[in-house]
Tab-separated table of C-alpha atoms in Angstrom:
chain	number	residue	atom	x	y	z
A	1	UNK	CA	-17.012	-13.596	-26.452
A	2	UNK	CA	-16.762	-10.785	-29.031
A	3	UNK	CA	-17.128	-8.241	-26.234
A	4	UNK	CA	-14.217	-9.797	-24.360
A	5	UNK	CA	-12.065	-9.789	-27.529
A	6	UNK	CA	-12.662	-6.126	-28.184
A	7	UNK	CA	-11.752	-5.280	-24.533
A	8	UNK	CA	-8.596	-7.383	-24.949
A	9	UNK	CA	-7.707	-5.452	-28.096
A	10	UNK	CA	-7.922	-2.161	-26.184
A	11	UNK	CA	-5.687	-3.596	-23.465
A	12	UNK	CA	-3.137	-4.732	-26.068
A	13	UNK	CA	-3.057	-1.104	-27.309
A	14	UNK	CA	-1.813	-0.029	-23.838
A	15	UNK	CA	-5.244	1.101	-22.669
A	16	UNK	CA	-5.263	0.024	-19.061
A	17	UNK	CA	-8.515	1.747	-18.185
A	18	UNK	CA	-11.575	2.729	-20.177
A	19	UNK	CA	-14.719	4.547	-19.052
A	20	UNK	CA	-17.965	2.749	-18.356
A	21	UNK	CA	-19.554	4.591	-21.247
A	22	UNK	CA	-16.924	3.282	-23.588
A	23	UNK	CA	-17.489	-0.233	-22.335
A	24	UNK	CA	-21.251	0.254	-22.732
A	25	UNK	CA	-20.835	1.466	-26.342
A	26	UNK	CA	-18.601	-1.550	-27.090
A	27	UNK	CA	-21.151	-3.905	-25.557
A	28	UNK	CA	-24.033	-2.463	-27.590
A	29	UNK	CA	-21.951	-2.811	-30.723
A	30	UNK	CA	-21.437	-6.451	-29.779
A	31	UNK	CA	-25.209	-6.958	-29.576
A	32	UNK	CA	-25.450	-6.888	-25.815
A	33	UNK	CA	-28.495	-5.193	-24.317
A	34	UNK	CA	-27.649	-1.988	-22.591
A	35	UNK	CA	-29.281	-3.044	-19.336
A	36	UNK	CA	-27.091	-6.189	-19.301
A	37	UNK	CA	-23.727	-4.414	-19.675
A	38	UNK	CA	-23.335	-4.125	-15.901
A	39	UNK	CA	-23.961	-7.815	-15.376
A	40	UNK	CA	-21.512	-8.746	-18.173
A	41	UNK	CA	-18.769	-6.572	-16.693
A	42	UNK	CA	-19.358	-8.091	-13.227
A	43	UNK	CA	-19.159	-11.587	-14.822
A	44	UNK	CA	-15.746	-10.798	-16.325
A	45	UNK	CA	-14.682	-9.195	-13.028
A	46	UNK	CA	-15.518	-12.388	-11.174
A	47	UNK	CA	-13.430	-14.288	-13.732
A	48	UNK	CA	-10.511	-11.915	-13.061
A	49	UNK	CA	-9.999	-10.773	-16.631
A	50	UNK	CA	-11.012	-7.158	-15.821
A	51	UNK	CA	-11.706	-5.129	-12.656
A	52	UNK	CA	-14.964	-3.310	-12.158
A	53	UNK	CA	-15.951	-1.659	-8.882
A	54	UNK	CA	-19.298	0.166	-9.385
A	55	UNK	CA	-19.790	0.329	-5.548
A	56	UNK	CA	-16.657	2.492	-5.095
A	57	UNK	CA	-17.118	6.134	-6.058
A	58	UNK	CA	-13.759	6.692	-7.622
A	59	UNK	CA	-14.165	3.576	-9.755
A	60	UNK	CA	-17.865	3.482	-10.615
A	61	UNK	CA	-17.317	4.986	-14.090
A	62	UNK	CA	-14.084	3.072	-14.863
A	63	UNK	CA	-13.298	-0.417	-16.181
A	64	UNK	CA	-9.743	-1.635	-15.530
A	65	UNK	CA	-8.674	-3.737	-18.546
A	66	UNK	CA	-5.320	-4.748	-17.196
A	67	UNK	CA	-5.549	-6.180	-13.632
A	68	UNK	CA	-1.840	-7.036	-13.567
A	69	UNK	CA	-0.956	-3.400	-14.212
A	70	UNK	CA	-3.329	-2.278	-11.466
A	71	UNK	CA	-2.032	-4.738	-8.886
A	72	UNK	CA	1.570	-3.826	-9.756
A	73	UNK	CA	0.687	-0.137	-9.302
A	74	UNK	CA	-0.815	-0.772	-5.866
A	75	UNK	CA	2.195	-2.892	-4.981
A	76	UNK	CA	4.511	0.085	-5.256
A	77	UNK	CA	3.306	1.075	-1.832
A	78	UNK	CA	2.164	-2.218	-0.311
A	79	UNK	CA	5.459	-4.022	-1.077
A	80	UNK	CA	7.637	-0.910	-0.528
A	81	UNK	CA	9.139	-1.411	-3.993
A	82	UNK	CA	8.293	2.161	-4.873
A	83	UNK	CA	11.067	3.532	-2.682
A	84	UNK	CA	13.631	2.118	-5.089
A	85	UNK	CA	12.505	4.424	-7.930
A	86	UNK	CA	10.959	7.338	-6.079
A	87	UNK	CA	12.911	10.372	-4.867
A	88	UNK	CA	10.590	10.966	-1.972
A	89	UNK	CA	11.429	11.544	1.633
A	90	UNK	CA	13.337	8.708	3.287
A	91	UNK	CA	11.564	9.613	6.534
A	92	UNK	CA	8.172	8.997	4.950
A	93	UNK	CA	9.292	5.557	3.695
A	94	UNK	CA	10.791	4.715	7.133
A	95	UNK	CA	7.535	5.802	8.795
A	96	UNK	CA	5.577	3.533	6.465
A	97	UNK	CA	7.909	0.590	6.978
A	98	UNK	CA	8.274	0.909	10.779
A	99	UNK	CA	4.891	2.346	11.778
A	100	UNK	CA	2.582	1.417	8.934
A	101	UNK	CA	1.653	5.072	8.444
A	102	UNK	CA	1.213	6.142	4.826
A	103	UNK	CA	1.423	9.904	4.308
A	104	UNK	CA	-0.382	11.678	1.471
A	105	UNK	CA	2.765	13.226	-0.104
A	106	UNK	CA	4.259	9.778	-0.349
A	107	UNK	CA	1.388	7.960	-2.034
A	108	UNK	CA	0.820	10.921	-4.382
A	109	UNK	CA	4.443	10.768	-5.517
A	110	UNK	CA	4.432	6.986	-5.935
A	111	UNK	CA	1.151	6.871	-7.911
A	112	UNK	CA	1.542	10.049	-9.906
A	113	UNK	CA	2.411	7.991	-13.044
A	114	UNK	CA	-0.917	6.155	-12.817
A	115	UNK	CA	-2.686	8.859	-14.798
A	116	UNK	CA	-5.852	6.815	-15.353
A	117	UNK	CA	-6.608	6.668	-11.599
A	118	UNK	CA	-5.744	9.419	-9.165
A	119	UNK	CA	-3.956	8.562	-5.882
A	120	UNK	CA	-6.938	9.417	-3.729
A	121	UNK	CA	-8.962	6.886	-5.718
A	122	UNK	CA	-6.312	4.256	-4.880
A	123	UNK	CA	-6.670	5.034	-1.200
A	124	UNK	CA	-10.460	4.871	-1.410
A	125	UNK	CA	-10.166	1.354	-2.848
A	126	UNK	CA	-7.718	0.280	-0.069
A	127	UNK	CA	-9.938	1.642	2.695
A	128	UNK	CA	-13.075	0.154	1.118
A	129	UNK	CA	-11.520	-3.315	1.319
A	130	UNK	CA	-10.209	-2.633	4.829
A	131	UNK	CA	-6.571	-2.817	3.729
A	132	UNK	CA	-5.996	0.731	5.066
A	133	UNK	CA	-7.711	3.011	7.555
A	134	UNK	CA	-7.568	6.790	7.815
A	135	UNK	CA	-5.892	7.801	11.084
A	136	UNK	CA	-4.261	10.724	12.823
A	137	UNK	CA	-0.722	9.975	13.914
A	138	UNK	CA	0.243	13.452	15.056
A	139	UNK	CA	3.485	12.027	16.457
A	140	UNK	CA	4.965	11.983	13.003
A	141	UNK	CA	3.182	14.531	10.767
A	142	UNK	CA	0.748	17.439	10.852
A	143	UNK	CA	-2.780	16.153	11.270
A	144	UNK	CA	-3.918	18.300	8.366
A	145	UNK	CA	-2.083	15.894	6.060
A	146	UNK	CA	-4.121	12.763	5.287
A	147	UNK	CA	-2.590	9.682	6.941
A	148	UNK	CA	-3.500	6.018	6.580
A	149	UNK	CA	-2.640	2.924	8.614
A	150	UNK	CA	-1.553	0.102	6.237
A	151	UNK	CA	-0.581	-2.912	8.451
A	152	UNK	CA	0.345	-5.171	5.482
A	153	UNK	CA	3.636	-3.339	4.999
A	154	UNK	CA	4.797	-3.901	8.624
A	155	UNK	CA	7.362	-6.443	9.704
A	156	UNK	CA	6.241	-9.542	11.668
A	157	UNK	CA	6.502	-9.682	15.503
A	158	UNK	CA	8.896	-12.551	16.331
A	159	UNK	CA	8.659	-12.461	20.084
A	160	UNK	CA	6.330	-14.355	22.418
A	161	UNK	CA	2.867	-13.799	20.792
A	162	UNK	CA	1.057	-14.925	23.911
A	163	UNK	CA	2.459	-12.060	26.028
A	164	UNK	CA	0.221	-8.914	26.027
A	165	UNK	CA	1.405	-5.319	26.311
A	166	UNK	CA	3.287	-4.385	29.498
A	167	UNK	CA	1.264	-1.164	29.872
A	168	UNK	CA	-1.331	-1.151	32.625
A	169	UNK	CA	-1.622	-2.852	36.023
A	170	UNK	CA	-5.134	-4.284	35.703
A	171	UNK	CA	-5.555	-7.082	33.187
A	172	UNK	CA	-8.681	-8.606	31.683
A	173	UNK	CA	-9.227	-12.190	30.788
A	174	UNK	CA	-7.820	-12.765	27.259
A	175	UNK	CA	-10.361	-13.138	24.501
A	176	UNK	CA	-9.959	-15.443	21.509
A	177	UNK	CA	-11.747	-14.828	18.269
A	178	UNK	CA	-11.993	-18.280	16.697
A	179	UNK	CA	-13.120	-19.625	13.312
A	180	UNK	CA	-14.916	-22.703	12.147
A	181	UNK	CA	-11.905	-23.569	9.986
A	182	UNK	CA	-9.745	-23.848	13.113
A	183	UNK	CA	-7.328	-21.245	11.722
A	184	UNK	CA	-7.450	-17.535	11.138
A	185	UNK	CA	-8.934	-16.705	7.778
A	186	UNK	CA	-6.119	-15.163	5.643
A	187	UNK	CA	-6.451	-11.419	5.581
A	188	UNK	CA	-8.964	-11.293	8.473
A	189	UNK	CA	-6.497	-9.890	11.005
A	190	UNK	CA	-5.417	-7.022	8.727
A	191	UNK	CA	-8.987	-6.032	8.082
A	192	UNK	CA	-9.949	-6.325	11.732
A	193	UNK	CA	-7.193	-3.975	12.926
A	194	UNK	CA	-7.858	-1.447	10.195
A	195	UNK	CA	-11.516	-1.464	11.115
A	196	UNK	CA	-10.748	-0.934	14.808
A	197	UNK	CA	-8.211	1.860	13.921
A	198	UNK	CA	-11.005	3.784	12.178
A	199	UNK	CA	-12.936	4.281	15.436
A	200	UNK	CA	-12.269	7.539	17.254
A	201	UNK	CA	-12.016	5.774	20.672
A	202	UNK	CA	-9.054	3.723	19.391
A	203	UNK	CA	-5.608	5.170	18.782
A	204	UNK	CA	-2.481	3.304	17.636
A	205	UNK	CA	-0.034	2.833	20.514
A	206	UNK	CA	3.429	3.019	18.945
A	207	UNK	CA	5.424	2.878	22.213
A	208	UNK	CA	5.477	-0.904	22.269
A	209	UNK	CA	5.765	-1.389	18.512
A	210	UNK	CA	3.203	-2.035	15.745
A	211	UNK	CA	3.555	-5.209	13.713
A	212	UNK	CA	1.748	-6.968	10.906
A	213	UNK	CA	0.541	-9.666	13.285
A	214	UNK	CA	0.380	-7.683	16.532
A	215	UNK	CA	-1.123	-4.200	17.067
A	216	UNK	CA	-1.633	-2.281	20.277
A	217	UNK	CA	-4.318	0.429	20.664
A	218	UNK	CA	-5.132	3.010	23.313
A	219	UNK	CA	-8.855	2.489	24.008
A	220	UNK	CA	-10.653	5.407	25.669
A	221	UNK	CA	-14.453	4.863	25.465
A	222	UNK	CA	-15.214	7.591	28.003
A	223	UNK	CA	-12.026	9.726	28.295
A	224	UNK	CA	-11.743	8.839	32.002
A	225	UNK	CA	-9.565	5.811	31.801
A	226	UNK	CA	-6.710	4.781	29.523
A	227	UNK	CA	-7.031	1.201	28.378
A	228	UNK	CA	-4.525	-0.679	26.207
A	229	UNK	CA	-5.792	-3.351	23.817
A	230	UNK	CA	-3.416	-5.811	22.167
A	231	UNK	CA	-4.566	-7.793	19.151
A	232	UNK	CA	-2.348	-10.714	18.189
A	233	UNK	CA	-2.733	-13.074	15.236
A	234	UNK	CA	-2.077	-16.643	16.362
A	235	UNK	CA	-2.224	-19.569	13.968
A	236	UNK	CA	-5.586	-20.761	15.324
A	237	UNK	CA	-7.236	-17.563	16.673
A	238	UNK	CA	-6.970	-13.791	17.127
A	239	UNK	CA	-6.111	-13.013	20.779
A	240	UNK	CA	-7.355	-9.819	22.387
A	241	UNK	CA	-5.706	-8.634	25.637
A	242	UNK	CA	-6.850	-5.564	27.594
A	243	UNK	CA	-5.077	-3.763	30.394
A	244	UNK	CA	-5.579	-0.499	32.274
A	245	UNK	CA	-3.078	1.852	33.857
A	246	UNK	CA	-5.361	3.260	36.537
A	247	UNK	CA	-7.072	1.491	39.439
A	248	UNK	CA	-10.750	0.629	39.205
A	249	UNK	CA	-13.214	3.315	40.207
A	250	UNK	CA	-16.964	3.865	40.429
A	251	UNK	CA	-17.130	6.456	37.613
A	252	UNK	CA	-15.470	4.306	35.029
A	253	UNK	CA	-15.159	0.717	36.203
A	254	UNK	CA	-12.663	-1.459	34.394
A	255	UNK	CA	-15.338	-4.101	33.860
A	256	UNK	CA	-17.607	-1.627	32.003
A	257	UNK	CA	-14.811	-0.617	29.640
A	258	UNK	CA	-14.316	-4.314	28.951
A	259	UNK	CA	-17.958	-4.582	27.924
A	260	UNK	CA	-17.527	-1.460	25.754
A	261	UNK	CA	-14.588	-3.152	24.062
A	262	UNK	CA	-16.609	-6.298	23.522
A	263	UNK	CA	-19.343	-4.259	21.763
A	264	UNK	CA	-16.706	-2.621	19.557
A	265	UNK	CA	-15.139	-5.997	18.692
A	266	UNK	CA	-18.520	-7.459	17.734
A	267	UNK	CA	-19.282	-4.510	15.535
A	268	UNK	CA	-15.805	-4.632	13.917
A	269	UNK	CA	-16.073	-8.371	13.223
A	270	UNK	CA	-19.450	-7.811	11.626
A	271	UNK	CA	-18.006	-5.153	9.311
A	272	UNK	CA	-15.042	-7.402	8.377
A	273	UNK	CA	-17.415	-10.267	7.717
A	274	UNK	CA	-19.415	-8.055	5.394
A	275	UNK	CA	-16.224	-7.083	3.611
A	276	UNK	CA	-15.455	-10.782	2.978
A	277	UNK	CA	-19.071	-11.678	1.998
A	278	UNK	CA	-19.749	-8.780	-0.325
A	279	UNK	CA	-18.261	-10.660	-3.319
A	280	UNK	CA	-20.788	-13.497	-2.847
A	281	UNK	CA	-23.534	-13.041	-5.500
A	282	UNK	CA	-25.541	-16.126	-4.473
A	283	UNK	CA	-27.303	-17.372	-1.370
A	284	UNK	CA	-24.517	-19.814	-0.649
A	285	UNK	CA	-24.852	-19.745	3.124
A	286	UNK	CA	-22.509	-22.702	3.505
A	287	UNK	CA	-19.687	-20.674	1.883
A	288	UNK	CA	-20.324	-17.772	4.253
A	289	UNK	CA	-20.021	-20.104	7.235
A	290	UNK	CA	-16.370	-20.610	6.372
A	291	UNK	CA	-15.498	-17.257	7.966
A	292	UNK	CA	-17.954	-17.408	10.835
A	293	UNK	CA	-16.243	-16.481	14.078
A	294	UNK	CA	-17.108	-16.716	17.744
A	295	UNK	CA	-15.628	-15.307	20.942
A	296	UNK	CA	-14.098	-17.476	23.620
A	297	UNK	CA	-12.735	-16.199	26.950
A	298	UNK	CA	-9.687	-17.850	28.364
A	299	UNK	CA	-11.020	-17.969	31.884
A	300	UNK	CA	-8.426	-18.684	34.548
A	301	UNK	CA	-10.269	-17.390	37.602
A	302	UNK	CA	-13.248	-18.675	39.620
A	303	UNK	CA	-14.807	-15.197	39.206
A	304	UNK	CA	-14.726	-15.615	35.466
A	305	UNK	CA	-17.096	-18.617	35.452
A	306	UNK	CA	-19.739	-16.997	37.681
A	307	UNK	CA	-19.663	-13.289	37.010
A	308	UNK	CA	-22.081	-11.566	34.585
A	309	UNK	CA	-19.059	-9.836	33.034
A	310	UNK	CA	-16.735	-12.813	32.378
A	311	UNK	CA	-13.952	-10.680	30.874
A	312	UNK	CA	-12.900	-8.970	34.076
A	313	UNK	CA	-10.074	-10.133	36.296
A	314	UNK	CA	-8.371	-8.541	39.318
């Protein structure tokens, strides 16, 4: 309790962040064993009174005493409120709002006042928690400039969510990623699309619009065939649609690219699951089952029920 009171005193003196060594010295002075400082900090982190991220390189030697200040600082980009006070390029703000692409000069300008944590550290945290993904959107800026995909800032798609992208003539059987809760776990879709965006074989497809609840990718697992993958967040599932603009061929059959996509989706879901589960410090397997997902194909063809690759349709 004394340790918490001392940390609160530092926060009241406008100290938003202290070093781990400072926290350790305070803990020892409060009669806490040095080897227990880490556990005590994690305990207060779980309570929400401080923030401590020893598993993130930019934060491993820092203790954030004022979580509200930190969340507000992050929100200057996530909520687009920073554009009201920043004299940065309107084009960069428009690209962030319309395309979800955050450019380095923009986040550096917005977070320059957060002297305790550098802007690159902020981006490391966002990417760690799958709220952003580093991408290359050469359509808008030079690829030498770091760019990140941040879907949480995008507007919602208000059209027919069940309609896939119009690109491509061949269409695969839609796939539903479902959850034991019967609804999409909040935040799952954002983390899934940022995870997929981080793969080299997937590129954001801006021609048909990018939205918070609907994202289209170009999927090129072998550079021989252009596939388009649409992920849509429905209330009860995440729908995955896949189309192809070229006819099927022996070198790169459409059905094989569907299987390649399935492997990528399974891997992505595993990574997102791990992102959700990493805050569990116990063996509460029942709690982990809350987010458990499974794949279901919306088969509408006789071929779908009998073929070895049930996600291929003519």
